[in-house]
mmCIF file of C-alpha atoms in Angstrom:
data_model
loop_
_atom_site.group_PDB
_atom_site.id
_atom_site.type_symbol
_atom_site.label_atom_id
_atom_site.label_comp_id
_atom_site.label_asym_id
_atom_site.label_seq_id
_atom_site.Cartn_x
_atom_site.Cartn_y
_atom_site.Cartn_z
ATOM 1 C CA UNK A 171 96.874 99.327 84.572
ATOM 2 C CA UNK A 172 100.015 98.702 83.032
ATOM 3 C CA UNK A 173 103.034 101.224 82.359
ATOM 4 C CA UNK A 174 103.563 102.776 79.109
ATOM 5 C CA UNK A 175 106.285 101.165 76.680
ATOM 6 C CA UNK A 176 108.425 104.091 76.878
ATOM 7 C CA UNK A 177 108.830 103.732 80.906
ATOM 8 C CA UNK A 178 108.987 100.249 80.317
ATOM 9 C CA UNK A 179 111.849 100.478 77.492
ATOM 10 C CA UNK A 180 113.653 103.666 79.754
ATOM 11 C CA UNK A 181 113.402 101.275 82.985
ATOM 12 C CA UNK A 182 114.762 98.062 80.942
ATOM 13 C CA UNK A 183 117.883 100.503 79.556
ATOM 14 C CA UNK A 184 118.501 101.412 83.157
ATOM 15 C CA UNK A 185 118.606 97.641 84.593
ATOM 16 C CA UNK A 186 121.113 96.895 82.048
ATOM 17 C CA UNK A 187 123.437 99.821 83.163
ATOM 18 C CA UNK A 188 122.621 99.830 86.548
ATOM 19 C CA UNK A 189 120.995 96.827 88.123
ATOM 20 C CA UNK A 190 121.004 98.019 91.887
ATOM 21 C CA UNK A 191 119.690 101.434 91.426
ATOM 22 C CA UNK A 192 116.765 102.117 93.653
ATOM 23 C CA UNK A 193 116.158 105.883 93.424
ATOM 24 C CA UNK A 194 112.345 107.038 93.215
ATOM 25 C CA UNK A 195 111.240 106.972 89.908
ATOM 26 C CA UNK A 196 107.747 108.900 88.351
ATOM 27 C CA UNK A 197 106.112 106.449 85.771
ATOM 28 C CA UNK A 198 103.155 107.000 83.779
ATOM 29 C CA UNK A 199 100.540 103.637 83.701
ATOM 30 C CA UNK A 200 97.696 102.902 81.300
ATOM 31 C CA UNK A 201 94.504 102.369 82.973
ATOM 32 C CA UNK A 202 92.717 98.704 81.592
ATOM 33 C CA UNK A 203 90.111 101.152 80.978
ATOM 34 C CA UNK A 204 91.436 102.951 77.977
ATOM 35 C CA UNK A 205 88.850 106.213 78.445
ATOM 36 C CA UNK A 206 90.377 107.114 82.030
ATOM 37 C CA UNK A 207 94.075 109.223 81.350
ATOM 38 C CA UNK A 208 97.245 107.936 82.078
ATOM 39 C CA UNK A 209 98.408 107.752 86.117
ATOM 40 C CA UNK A 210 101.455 109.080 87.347
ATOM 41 C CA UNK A 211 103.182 106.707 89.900
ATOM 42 C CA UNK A 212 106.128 107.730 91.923
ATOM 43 C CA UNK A 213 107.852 104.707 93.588
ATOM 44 C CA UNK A 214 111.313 103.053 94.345
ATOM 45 C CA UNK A 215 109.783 99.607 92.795
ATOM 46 C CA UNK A 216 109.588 100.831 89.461
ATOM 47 C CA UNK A 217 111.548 97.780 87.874
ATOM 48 C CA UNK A 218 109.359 95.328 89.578
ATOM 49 C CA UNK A 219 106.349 97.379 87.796
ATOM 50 C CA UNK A 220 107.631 96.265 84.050
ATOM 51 C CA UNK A 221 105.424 93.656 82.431
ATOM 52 C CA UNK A 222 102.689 93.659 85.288
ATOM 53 C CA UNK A 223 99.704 94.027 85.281
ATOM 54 C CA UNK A 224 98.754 96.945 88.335
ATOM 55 C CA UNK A 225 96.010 97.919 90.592
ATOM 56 C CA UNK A 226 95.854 101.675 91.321
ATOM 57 C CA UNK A 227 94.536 104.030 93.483
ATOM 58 C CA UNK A 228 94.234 107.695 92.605
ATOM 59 C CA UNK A 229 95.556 109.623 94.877
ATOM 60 C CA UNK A 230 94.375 113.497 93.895
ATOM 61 C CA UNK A 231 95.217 115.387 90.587
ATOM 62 C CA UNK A 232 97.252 118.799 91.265
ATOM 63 C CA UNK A 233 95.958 121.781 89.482
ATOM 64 C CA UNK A 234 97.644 122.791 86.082
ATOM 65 C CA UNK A 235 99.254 118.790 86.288
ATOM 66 C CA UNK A 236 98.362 116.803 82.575
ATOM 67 C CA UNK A 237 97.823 113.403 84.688
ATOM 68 C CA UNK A 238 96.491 112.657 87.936
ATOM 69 C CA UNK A 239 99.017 110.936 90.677
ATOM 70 C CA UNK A 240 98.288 107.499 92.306
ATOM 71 C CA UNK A 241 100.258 104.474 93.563
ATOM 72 C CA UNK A 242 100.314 101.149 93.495
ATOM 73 C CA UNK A 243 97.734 98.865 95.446
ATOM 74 C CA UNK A 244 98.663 95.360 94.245
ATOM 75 C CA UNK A 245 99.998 93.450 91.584
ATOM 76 C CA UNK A 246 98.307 90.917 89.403
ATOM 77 C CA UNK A 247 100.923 89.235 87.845
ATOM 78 C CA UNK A 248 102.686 89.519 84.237
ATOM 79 C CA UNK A 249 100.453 90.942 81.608
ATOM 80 C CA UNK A 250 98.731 88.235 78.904
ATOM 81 C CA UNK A 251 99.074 85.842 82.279
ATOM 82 C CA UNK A 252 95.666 84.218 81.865
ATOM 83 C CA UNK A 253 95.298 84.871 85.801
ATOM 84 C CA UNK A 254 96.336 88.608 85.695
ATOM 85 C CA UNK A 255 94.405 89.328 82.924
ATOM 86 C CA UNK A 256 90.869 87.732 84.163
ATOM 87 C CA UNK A 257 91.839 89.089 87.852
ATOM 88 C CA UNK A 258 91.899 92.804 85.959
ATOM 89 C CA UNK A 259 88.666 92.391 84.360
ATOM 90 C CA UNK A 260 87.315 91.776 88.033
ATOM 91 C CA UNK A 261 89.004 94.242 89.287
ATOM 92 C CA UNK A 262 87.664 96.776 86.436
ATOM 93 C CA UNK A 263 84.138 95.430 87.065
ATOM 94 C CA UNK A 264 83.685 95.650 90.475
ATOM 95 C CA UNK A 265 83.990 91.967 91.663
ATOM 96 C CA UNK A 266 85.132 91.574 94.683
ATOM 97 C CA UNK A 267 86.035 87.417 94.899
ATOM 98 C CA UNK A 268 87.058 85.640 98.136
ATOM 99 C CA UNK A 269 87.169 81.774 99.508
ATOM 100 C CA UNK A 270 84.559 80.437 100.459
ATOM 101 C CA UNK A 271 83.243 80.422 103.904
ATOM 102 C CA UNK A 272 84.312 77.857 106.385
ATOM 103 C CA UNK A 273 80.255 77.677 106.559
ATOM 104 C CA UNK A 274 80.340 76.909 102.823
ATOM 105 C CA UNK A 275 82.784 74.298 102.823
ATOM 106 C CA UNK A 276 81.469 72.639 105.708
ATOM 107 C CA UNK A 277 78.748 71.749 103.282
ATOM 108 C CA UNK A 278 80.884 69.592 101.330
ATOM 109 C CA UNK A 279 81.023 66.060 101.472
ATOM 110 C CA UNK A 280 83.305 64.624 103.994
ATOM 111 C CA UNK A 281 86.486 63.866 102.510
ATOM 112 C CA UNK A 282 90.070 62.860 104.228
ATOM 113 C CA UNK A 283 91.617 64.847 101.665
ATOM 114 C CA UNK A 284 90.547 66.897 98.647
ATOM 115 C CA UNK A 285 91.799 64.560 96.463
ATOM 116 C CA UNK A 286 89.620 61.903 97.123
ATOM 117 C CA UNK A 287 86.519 63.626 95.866
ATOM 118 C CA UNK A 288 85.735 62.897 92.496
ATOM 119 C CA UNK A 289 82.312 63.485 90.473
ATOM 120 C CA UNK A 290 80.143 60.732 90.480
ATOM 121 C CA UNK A 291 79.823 58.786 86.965
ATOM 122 C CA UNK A 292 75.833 59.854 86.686
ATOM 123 C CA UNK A 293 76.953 63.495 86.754
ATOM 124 C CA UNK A 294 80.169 63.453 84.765
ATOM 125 C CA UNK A 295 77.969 61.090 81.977
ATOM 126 C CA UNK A 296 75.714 64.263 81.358
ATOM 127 C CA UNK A 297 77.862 67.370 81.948
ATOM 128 C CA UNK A 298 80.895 68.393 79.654
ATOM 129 C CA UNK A 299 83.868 68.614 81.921
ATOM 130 C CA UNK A 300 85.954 72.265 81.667
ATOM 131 C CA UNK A 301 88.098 71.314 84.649
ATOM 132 C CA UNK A 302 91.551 71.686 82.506
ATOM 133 C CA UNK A 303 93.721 74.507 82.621
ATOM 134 C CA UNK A 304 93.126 75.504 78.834
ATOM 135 C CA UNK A 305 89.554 77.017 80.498
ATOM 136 C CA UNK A 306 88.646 80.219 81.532
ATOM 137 C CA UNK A 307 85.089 79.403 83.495
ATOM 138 C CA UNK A 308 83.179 82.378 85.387
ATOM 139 C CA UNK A 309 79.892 82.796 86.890
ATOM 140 C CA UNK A 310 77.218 85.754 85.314
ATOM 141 C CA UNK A 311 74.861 85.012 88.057
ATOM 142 C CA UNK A 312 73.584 88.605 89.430
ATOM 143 C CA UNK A 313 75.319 89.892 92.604
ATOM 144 C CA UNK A 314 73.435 88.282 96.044
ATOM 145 C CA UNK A 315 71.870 84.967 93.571
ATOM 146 C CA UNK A 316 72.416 81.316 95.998
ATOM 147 C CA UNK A 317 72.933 78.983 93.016
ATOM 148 C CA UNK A 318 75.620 79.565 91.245
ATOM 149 C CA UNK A 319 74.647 77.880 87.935
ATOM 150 C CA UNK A 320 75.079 80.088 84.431
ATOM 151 C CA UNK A 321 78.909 80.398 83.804
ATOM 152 C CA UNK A 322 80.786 81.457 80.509
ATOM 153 C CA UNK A 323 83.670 79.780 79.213
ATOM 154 C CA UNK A 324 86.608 80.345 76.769
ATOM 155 C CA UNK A 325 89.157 78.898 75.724
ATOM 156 C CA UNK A 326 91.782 79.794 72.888
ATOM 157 C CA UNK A 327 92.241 77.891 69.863
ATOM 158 C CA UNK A 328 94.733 77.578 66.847
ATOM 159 C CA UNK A 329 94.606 80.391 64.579
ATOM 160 C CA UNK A 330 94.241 83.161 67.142
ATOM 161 C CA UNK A 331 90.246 81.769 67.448
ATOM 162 C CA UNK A 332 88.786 81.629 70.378
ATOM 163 C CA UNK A 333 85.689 79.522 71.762
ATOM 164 C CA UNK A 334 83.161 80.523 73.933
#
């Protein structure tokens, strides 16, 4: 979620005015998932909440009331932040990421530091490398599957295009 452009615009007037006021404030957010309604949030943080991208909670939805009232859970990071944005479609779908195990990475090779890994030439000769930052890479292997292999990527291009 995201707040709406006319808390955002009221909240930026304010900060110019008044920089150091902290007095509870009731915003209205925009769900990432455009169907649910908007999400009334009271909290003293409402300046840190302009530009982010939000997780929410609902927290109930008084009778006669036009939106339901939540708060805030975490935030992302800045909205159109590659890493915001891609964390909010994981959030939307359900998919809950963490590091890996120290199981896991005890199956990697033995290394003094991470930096001293590299691919070895037979693999990097046959696979295209989408290492760089200018990559979005994620897994569509179903929930539960042990080898990770089919992944998406995209990547934007000039002209507003976008590869994939």
């Amino acid at each position: 979620a995201c707040l709406t452009q006319q808390d955002e615009a009221a909240l930026q007037a304010r900060l110019e005015t008044s920089p150091h006021d902290m007095r509870q404030e009731a915003v209205l957010c925009v769900p990432y998932d455009r169907r649910l309604p908007y999400i009334r949030v009271r909290t003293r943080q409402a300046l840190r909440l302009v530009g982010q991208r939000l997780v929410l909670r609902v927290d109930g939805w008084q009778p006669g009331s036009r939106y339901p009232d939540g708060h805030v859970v975490r935030v992302l990071g800045a909205i159109n932040n590659l890493t915001a944005e891609s964390d909010a479609v994981l959030v939307a779908c359900g998919v809950h990421w963490q590091p890996f195990c120290p199981a896991a990475l005890a199956e990697l090779p033995a290394v003094s530091r991470p930096e001293d890994w590299t691919v070895p030439p037979g693999e990097r000769a046959c696979r295209r490398d989408l290492t760089g930052q200018q990559y979005f890479v994620c897994s569509i292997d179903p929930v539960g599957c042990t080898d990770v292999d089919d992944a998406l990527h995209v990547r934007a291009l000039p002209e507003a295009e976008a590869e994939g």
